[in-house]
């Protein structure tokens, strides 16, 4: 089961993805986490990614594909994966299809987490205060929401035509949202 969690920044993909990966016993591929680690470690890839992240822009596809190619092709991913914050562009989605097809697999489910924009802004600005995420400033938050609308939201229609999309309400408490997610996966 290869599941994609799709939703705007602040919709809870990270929280729900970690829980789901634990429950299913499969790895979670979270490109945002991988990129933050690369920036932290000062790797060449991290250096390349940093200025995009700070501006709320997407890191170019070739960098992202370099980052996840091996992970997705690895035997650890053979039993399925949870993709959180990836793919984020049509180009990345096409690459995912190819990488999975290369080992006879495909995308099984796409869960879209819906949260109203004012709630997203409130959550992200709260997260900036709590976790000190440098890309959670008011200006960057607005930029990231616009980037989501322009570049990532079109993936919903792409997977929708394949019948893979299940939408869930991402408001309320974490256990409540988790229950909706579990139900959507079985649907
Ligand atoms: P996230 O934690 O998933 O919200 O990601 C934080 C930032 O990392 C994003 O605003 C982007 O700059 C970058 N990023 C994470 N995942 C991707 C991706 N799949 N494609 C392009 N950029 C990404």
mmCIF file of N, CA, C and O in Angstrom, residues 55-111:
data_model
loop_
_atom_site.group_PDB
_atom_site.id
_atom_site.type_symbol
_atom_site.label_atom_id
_atom_site.label_comp_id
_atom_site.label_asym_id
_atom_site.label_seq_id
_atom_site.Cartn_x
_atom_site.Cartn_y
_atom_site.Cartn_z
ATOM 1 N N UNK A 55 12.184 31.036 1.442
ATOM 2 C CA UNK A 55 11.275 31.928 0.713
ATOM 3 C C UNK A 55 9.873 31.332 0.560
ATOM 4 O O UNK A 55 9.006 31.924 -0.064
ATOM 5 N N UNK A 56 9.691 30.107 1.057
ATOM 6 C CA UNK A 56 8.383 29.463 0.933
ATOM 7 C C UNK A 56 8.145 28.880 -0.444
ATOM 8 O O UNK A 56 7.017 28.556 -0.808
ATOM 9 N N UNK A 57 9.217 28.761 -1.226
ATOM 10 C CA UNK A 57 9.097 28.210 -2.583
ATOM 11 C C UNK A 57 9.396 26.722 -2.564
ATOM 12 O O UNK A 57 10.043 26.219 -1.635
ATOM 13 N N UNK A 58 8.986 26.029 -3.609
ATOM 14 C CA UNK A 58 9.324 24.612 -3.707
ATOM 15 C C UNK A 58 10.776 24.461 -4.133
ATOM 16 O O UNK A 58 11.285 25.229 -4.956
ATOM 17 N N UNK A 59 11.423 23.474 -3.577
ATOM 18 C CA UNK A 59 12.769 23.101 -3.980
ATOM 19 C C UNK A 59 12.626 22.415 -5.358
ATOM 20 O O UNK A 59 11.666 21.662 -5.571
ATOM 21 N N UNK A 60 13.540 22.710 -6.306
ATOM 22 C CA UNK A 60 13.376 22.147 -7.658
ATOM 23 C C UNK A 60 13.252 20.615 -7.675
ATOM 24 O O UNK A 60 13.863 19.932 -6.861
ATOM 25 N N UNK A 61 12.469 20.138 -8.642
ATOM 26 C CA UNK A 61 12.179 18.704 -8.733
ATOM 27 C C UNK A 61 13.435 17.835 -8.760
ATOM 28 O O UNK A 61 13.467 16.771 -8.143
ATOM 29 N N UNK A 62 14.465 18.272 -9.501
ATOM 30 C CA UNK A 62 15.647 17.397 -9.625
ATOM 31 C C UNK A 62 16.312 17.187 -8.265
ATOM 32 O O UNK A 62 16.813 16.093 -7.971
ATOM 33 N N UNK A 63 16.288 18.208 -7.427
ATOM 34 C CA UNK A 63 16.873 18.083 -6.080
ATOM 35 C C UNK A 63 16.048 17.089 -5.257
ATOM 36 O O UNK A 63 16.577 16.190 -4.601
ATOM 37 N N UNK A 64 14.733 17.244 -5.319
ATOM 38 C CA UNK A 64 13.831 16.366 -4.559
ATOM 39 C C UNK A 64 13.974 14.925 -5.029
ATOM 40 O O UNK A 64 14.049 13.993 -4.210
ATOM 41 N N UNK A 65 14.051 14.738 -6.326
ATOM 42 C CA UNK A 65 14.121 13.367 -6.844
ATOM 43 C C UNK A 65 15.453 12.733 -6.469
ATOM 44 O O UNK A 65 15.522 11.539 -6.180
ATOM 45 N N UNK A 66 16.509 13.556 -6.412
ATOM 46 C CA UNK A 66 17.809 13.059 -5.954
ATOM 47 C C UNK A 66 17.722 12.597 -4.503
ATOM 48 O O UNK A 66 18.338 11.610 -4.105
ATOM 49 N N UNK A 67 16.917 13.309 -3.750
ATOM 50 C CA UNK A 67 16.785 13.035 -2.319
ATOM 51 C C UNK A 67 16.008 11.738 -2.056
ATOM 52 O O UNK A 67 16.344 10.977 -1.161
ATOM 53 N N UNK A 68 14.958 11.486 -2.821
ATOM 54 C CA UNK A 68 14.076 10.358 -2.484
ATOM 55 C C UNK A 68 14.231 9.144 -3.394
ATOM 56 O O UNK A 68 13.699 8.079 -3.082
ATOM 57 N N UNK A 69 14.944 9.306 -4.510
ATOM 58 C CA UNK A 69 15.051 8.216 -5.479
ATOM 59 C C UNK A 69 15.439 6.901 -4.839
ATOM 60 O O UNK A 69 14.746 5.893 -4.986
ATOM 61 N N UNK A 70 16.525 6.950 -4.069
ATOM 62 C CA UNK A 70 17.028 5.710 -3.463
ATOM 63 C C UNK A 70 16.064 5.155 -2.434
ATOM 64 O O UNK A 70 15.858 3.957 -2.342
ATOM 65 N N UNK A 71 15.454 6.052 -1.671
ATOM 66 C CA UNK A 71 14.544 5.615 -0.611
ATOM 67 C C UNK A 71 13.367 4.852 -1.207
ATOM 68 O O UNK A 71 12.989 3.781 -0.747
ATOM 69 N N UNK A 72 12.802 5.421 -2.266
ATOM 70 C CA UNK A 72 11.598 4.841 -2.854
ATOM 71 C C UNK A 72 11.918 3.531 -3.577
ATOM 72 O O UNK A 72 11.067 2.645 -3.669
ATOM 73 N N UNK A 73 13.145 3.420 -4.078
ATOM 74 C CA UNK A 73 13.535 2.199 -4.799
ATOM 75 C C UNK A 73 14.017 1.111 -3.842
ATOM 76 O O UNK A 73 14.148 -0.042 -4.223
ATOM 77 N N UNK A 74 14.274 1.474 -2.580
ATOM 78 C CA UNK A 74 14.915 0.549 -1.648
ATOM 79 C C UNK A 74 13.977 -0.573 -1.205
ATOM 80 O O UNK A 74 12.757 -0.452 -1.286
ATOM 81 N N UNK A 75 14.586 -1.637 -0.707
ATOM 82 C CA UNK A 75 13.785 -2.785 -0.265
ATOM 83 C C UNK A 75 12.933 -2.421 0.942
ATOM 84 O O UNK A 75 11.863 -2.990 1.157
ATOM 85 N N UNK A 76 13.389 -1.423 1.721
ATOM 86 C CA UNK A 76 12.614 -0.993 2.896
ATOM 87 C C UNK A 76 11.243 -0.487 2.479
ATOM 88 O O UNK A 76 10.282 -0.555 3.247
ATOM 89 N N UNK A 77 11.151 0.021 1.243
ATOM 90 C CA UNK A 77 9.892 0.590 0.761
ATOM 91 C C UNK A 77 9.015 -0.453 0.070
ATOM 92 O O UNK A 77 7.890 -0.158 -0.324
ATOM 93 N N UNK A 78 9.536 -1.665 -0.058
ATOM 94 C CA UNK A 78 8.831 -2.692 -0.850
ATOM 95 C C UNK A 78 7.470 -3.055 -0.265
ATOM 96 O O UNK A 78 6.551 -3.413 -0.987
ATOM 97 N N UNK A 79 7.348 -2.948 1.067
ATOM 98 C CA UNK A 79 6.083 -3.290 1.706
ATOM 99 C C UNK A 79 5.097 -2.136 1.745
ATOM 100 O O UNK A 79 4.063 -2.223 2.394
ATOM 101 N N UNK A 80 5.441 -1.056 1.075
ATOM 102 C CA UNK A 80 4.577 0.121 1.061
ATOM 103 C C UNK A 80 5.222 1.280 1.804
ATOM 104 O O UNK A 80 6.130 1.077 2.619
ATOM 105 N N UNK A 81 4.772 2.470 1.492
ATOM 106 C CA UNK A 81 5.287 3.681 2.139
ATOM 107 C C UNK A 81 4.159 4.689 2.337
ATOM 108 O O UNK A 81 3.135 4.629 1.653
ATOM 109 N N UNK A 82 4.398 5.599 3.273
ATOM 110 C CA UNK A 82 3.534 6.763 3.427
ATOM 111 C C UNK A 82 4.320 7.953 2.902
ATOM 112 O O UNK A 82 5.430 8.214 3.387
ATOM 113 N N UNK A 83 3.792 8.649 1.928
ATOM 114 C CA UNK A 83 4.467 9.838 1.411
ATOM 115 C C UNK A 83 3.792 11.079 1.986
ATOM 116 O O UNK A 83 2.592 11.264 1.845
ATOM 117 N N UNK A 84 4.588 11.890 2.665
ATOM 118 C CA UNK A 84 4.059 13.071 3.374
ATOM 119 C C UNK A 84 4.757 14.306 2.816
ATOM 120 O O UNK A 84 5.967 14.435 2.942
ATOM 121 N N UNK A 85 3.993 15.156 2.163
ATOM 122 C CA UNK A 85 4.591 16.367 1.581
ATOM 123 C C UNK A 85 5.321 16.081 0.288
ATOM 124 O O UNK A 85 6.127 16.887 -0.174
ATOM 125 N N UNK A 86 5.035 14.975 -0.303
ATOM 126 C CA UNK A 86 5.660 14.527 -1.544
ATOM 127 C C UNK A 86 4.744 13.494 -2.201
ATOM 128 O O UNK A 86 4.235 12.625 -1.487
ATOM 129 N N UNK A 87 4.488 13.539 -3.494
ATOM 130 C CA UNK A 87 4.897 14.550 -4.472
ATOM 131 C C UNK A 87 4.132 15.867 -4.302
ATOM 132 O O UNK A 87 3.033 15.897 -3.779
ATOM 133 N N UNK A 88 4.764 16.944 -4.760
ATOM 134 C CA UNK A 88 4.173 18.276 -4.627
ATOM 135 C C UNK A 88 4.007 18.969 -5.972
ATOM 136 O O UNK A 88 3.486 20.072 -6.024
ATOM 137 N N UNK A 89 4.469 18.344 -7.044
ATOM 138 C CA UNK A 89 4.296 18.900 -8.402
ATOM 139 C C UNK A 89 3.904 17.750 -9.321
ATOM 140 O O UNK A 89 4.120 16.576 -8.982
ATOM 141 N N UNK A 90 3.358 18.117 -10.486
ATOM 142 C CA UNK A 90 3.009 17.089 -11.465
ATOM 143 C C UNK A 90 4.271 16.310 -11.872
ATOM 144 O O UNK A 90 4.240 15.088 -11.994
ATOM 145 N N UNK A 91 5.382 17.018 -12.034
ATOM 146 C CA UNK A 91 6.641 16.358 -12.405
ATOM 147 C C UNK A 91 7.045 15.309 -11.372
ATOM 148 O O UNK A 91 7.458 14.200 -11.724
ATOM 149 N N UNK A 92 6.916 15.668 -10.096
ATOM 150 C CA UNK A 92 7.257 14.702 -9.034
ATOM 151 C C UNK A 92 6.294 13.519 -9.058
ATOM 152 O O UNK A 92 6.694 12.376 -8.847
ATOM 153 N N UNK A 93 5.015 13.792 -9.325
ATOM 154 C CA UNK A 93 4.022 12.714 -9.348
ATOM 155 C C UNK A 93 4.341 11.732 -10.477
ATOM 156 O O UNK A 93 4.233 10.506 -10.304
ATOM 157 N N UNK A 94 4.752 12.267 -11.614
ATOM 158 C CA UNK A 94 5.115 11.391 -12.736
ATOM 159 C C UNK A 94 6.322 10.536 -12.370
ATOM 160 O O UNK A 94 6.374 9.341 -12.681
ATOM 161 N N UNK A 95 7.283 11.159 -11.687
ATOM 162 C CA UNK A 95 8.485 10.420 -11.277
ATOM 163 C C UNK A 95 8.137 9.318 -10.278
ATOM 164 O O UNK A 95 8.695 8.222 -10.338
ATOM 165 N N UNK A 96 7.216 9.598 -9.368
ATOM 166 C CA UNK A 96 6.782 8.589 -8.392
ATOM 167 C C UNK A 96 6.179 7.396 -9.131
ATOM 168 O O UNK A 96 6.506 6.241 -8.849
ATOM 169 N N UNK A 97 5.295 7.686 -10.091
ATOM 170 C CA UNK A 97 4.676 6.603 -10.870
ATOM 171 C C UNK A 97 5.745 5.722 -11.511
ATOM 172 O O UNK A 97 5.669 4.501 -11.465
ATOM 173 N N UNK A 98 6.744 6.379 -12.106
ATOM 174 C CA UNK A 98 7.805 5.617 -12.788
ATOM 175 C C UNK A 98 8.610 4.785 -11.810
ATOM 176 O O UNK A 98 8.894 3.616 -12.070
ATOM 177 N N UNK A 99 8.969 5.397 -10.679
ATOM 178 C CA UNK A 99 9.804 4.677 -9.700
ATOM 179 C C UNK A 99 9.054 3.482 -9.116
ATOM 180 O O UNK A 99 9.633 2.416 -8.918
ATOM 181 N N UNK A 100 7.773 3.679 -8.843
ATOM 182 C CA UNK A 100 6.984 2.566 -8.297
ATOM 183 C C UNK A 100 6.773 1.495 -9.371
ATOM 184 O O UNK A 100 6.921 0.292 -9.098
ATOM 185 N N UNK A 101 6.480 1.925 -10.596
ATOM 186 C CA UNK A 101 6.239 0.966 -11.682
ATOM 187 C C UNK A 101 7.473 0.097 -11.911
ATOM 188 O O UNK A 101 7.351 -1.097 -12.239
ATOM 189 N N UNK A 102 8.660 0.683 -11.696
ATOM 190 C CA UNK A 102 9.907 -0.049 -11.917
ATOM 191 C C UNK A 102 9.989 -1.281 -11.012
ATOM 192 O O UNK A 102 10.704 -2.235 -11.318
ATOM 193 N N UNK A 103 9.277 -1.252 -9.881
ATOM 194 C CA UNK A 103 9.263 -2.458 -9.054
ATOM 195 C C UNK A 103 7.843 -3.046 -8.959
ATOM 196 O O UNK A 103 7.462 -3.666 -7.966
ATOM 197 N N UNK A 104 7.071 -2.800 -10.001
ATOM 198 C CA UNK A 104 5.755 -3.436 -10.122
ATOM 199 C C UNK A 104 4.707 -2.927 -9.148
ATOM 200 O O UNK A 104 3.732 -3.612 -8.865
ATOM 201 N N UNK A 105 4.913 -1.710 -8.635
ATOM 202 C CA UNK A 105 3.960 -1.158 -7.662
ATOM 203 C C UNK A 105 3.295 0.091 -8.240
ATOM 204 O O UNK A 105 3.635 0.541 -9.336
ATOM 205 N N UNK A 106 2.339 0.616 -7.509
ATOM 206 C CA UNK A 106 1.719 1.878 -7.922
ATOM 207 C C UNK A 106 1.198 2.636 -6.690
ATOM 208 O O UNK A 106 1.280 2.129 -5.576
ATOM 209 N N UNK A 107 0.707 3.840 -6.930
ATOM 210 C CA UNK A 107 0.097 4.616 -5.841
ATOM 211 C C UNK A 107 -1.251 3.973 -5.544
ATOM 212 O O UNK A 107 -2.055 3.748 -6.444
ATOM 213 N N UNK A 108 -1.473 3.643 -4.272
ATOM 214 C CA UNK A 108 -2.697 2.922 -3.914
ATOM 215 C C UNK A 108 -3.809 3.869 -3.478
ATOM 216 O O UNK A 108 -4.976 3.650 -3.777
ATOM 217 N N UNK A 109 -3.447 4.911 -2.712
ATOM 218 C CA UNK A 109 -4.430 5.829 -2.160
ATOM 219 C C UNK A 109 -3.832 7.218 -2.042
ATOM 220 O O UNK A 109 -2.646 7.361 -1.729
ATOM 221 N N UNK A 110 -4.667 8.221 -2.251
ATOM 222 C CA UNK A 110 -4.263 9.601 -2.005
ATOM 223 C C UNK A 110 -5.282 10.193 -1.043
ATOM 224 O O UNK A 110 -6.466 10.287 -1.364
ATOM 225 N N UNK A 111 -4.816 10.515 0.150
ATOM 226 C CA UNK A 111 -5.703 11.117 1.146
ATOM 227 C C UNK A 111 -5.478 12.623 1.131
ATOM 228 O O UNK A 111 -4.357 13.090 1.334
#
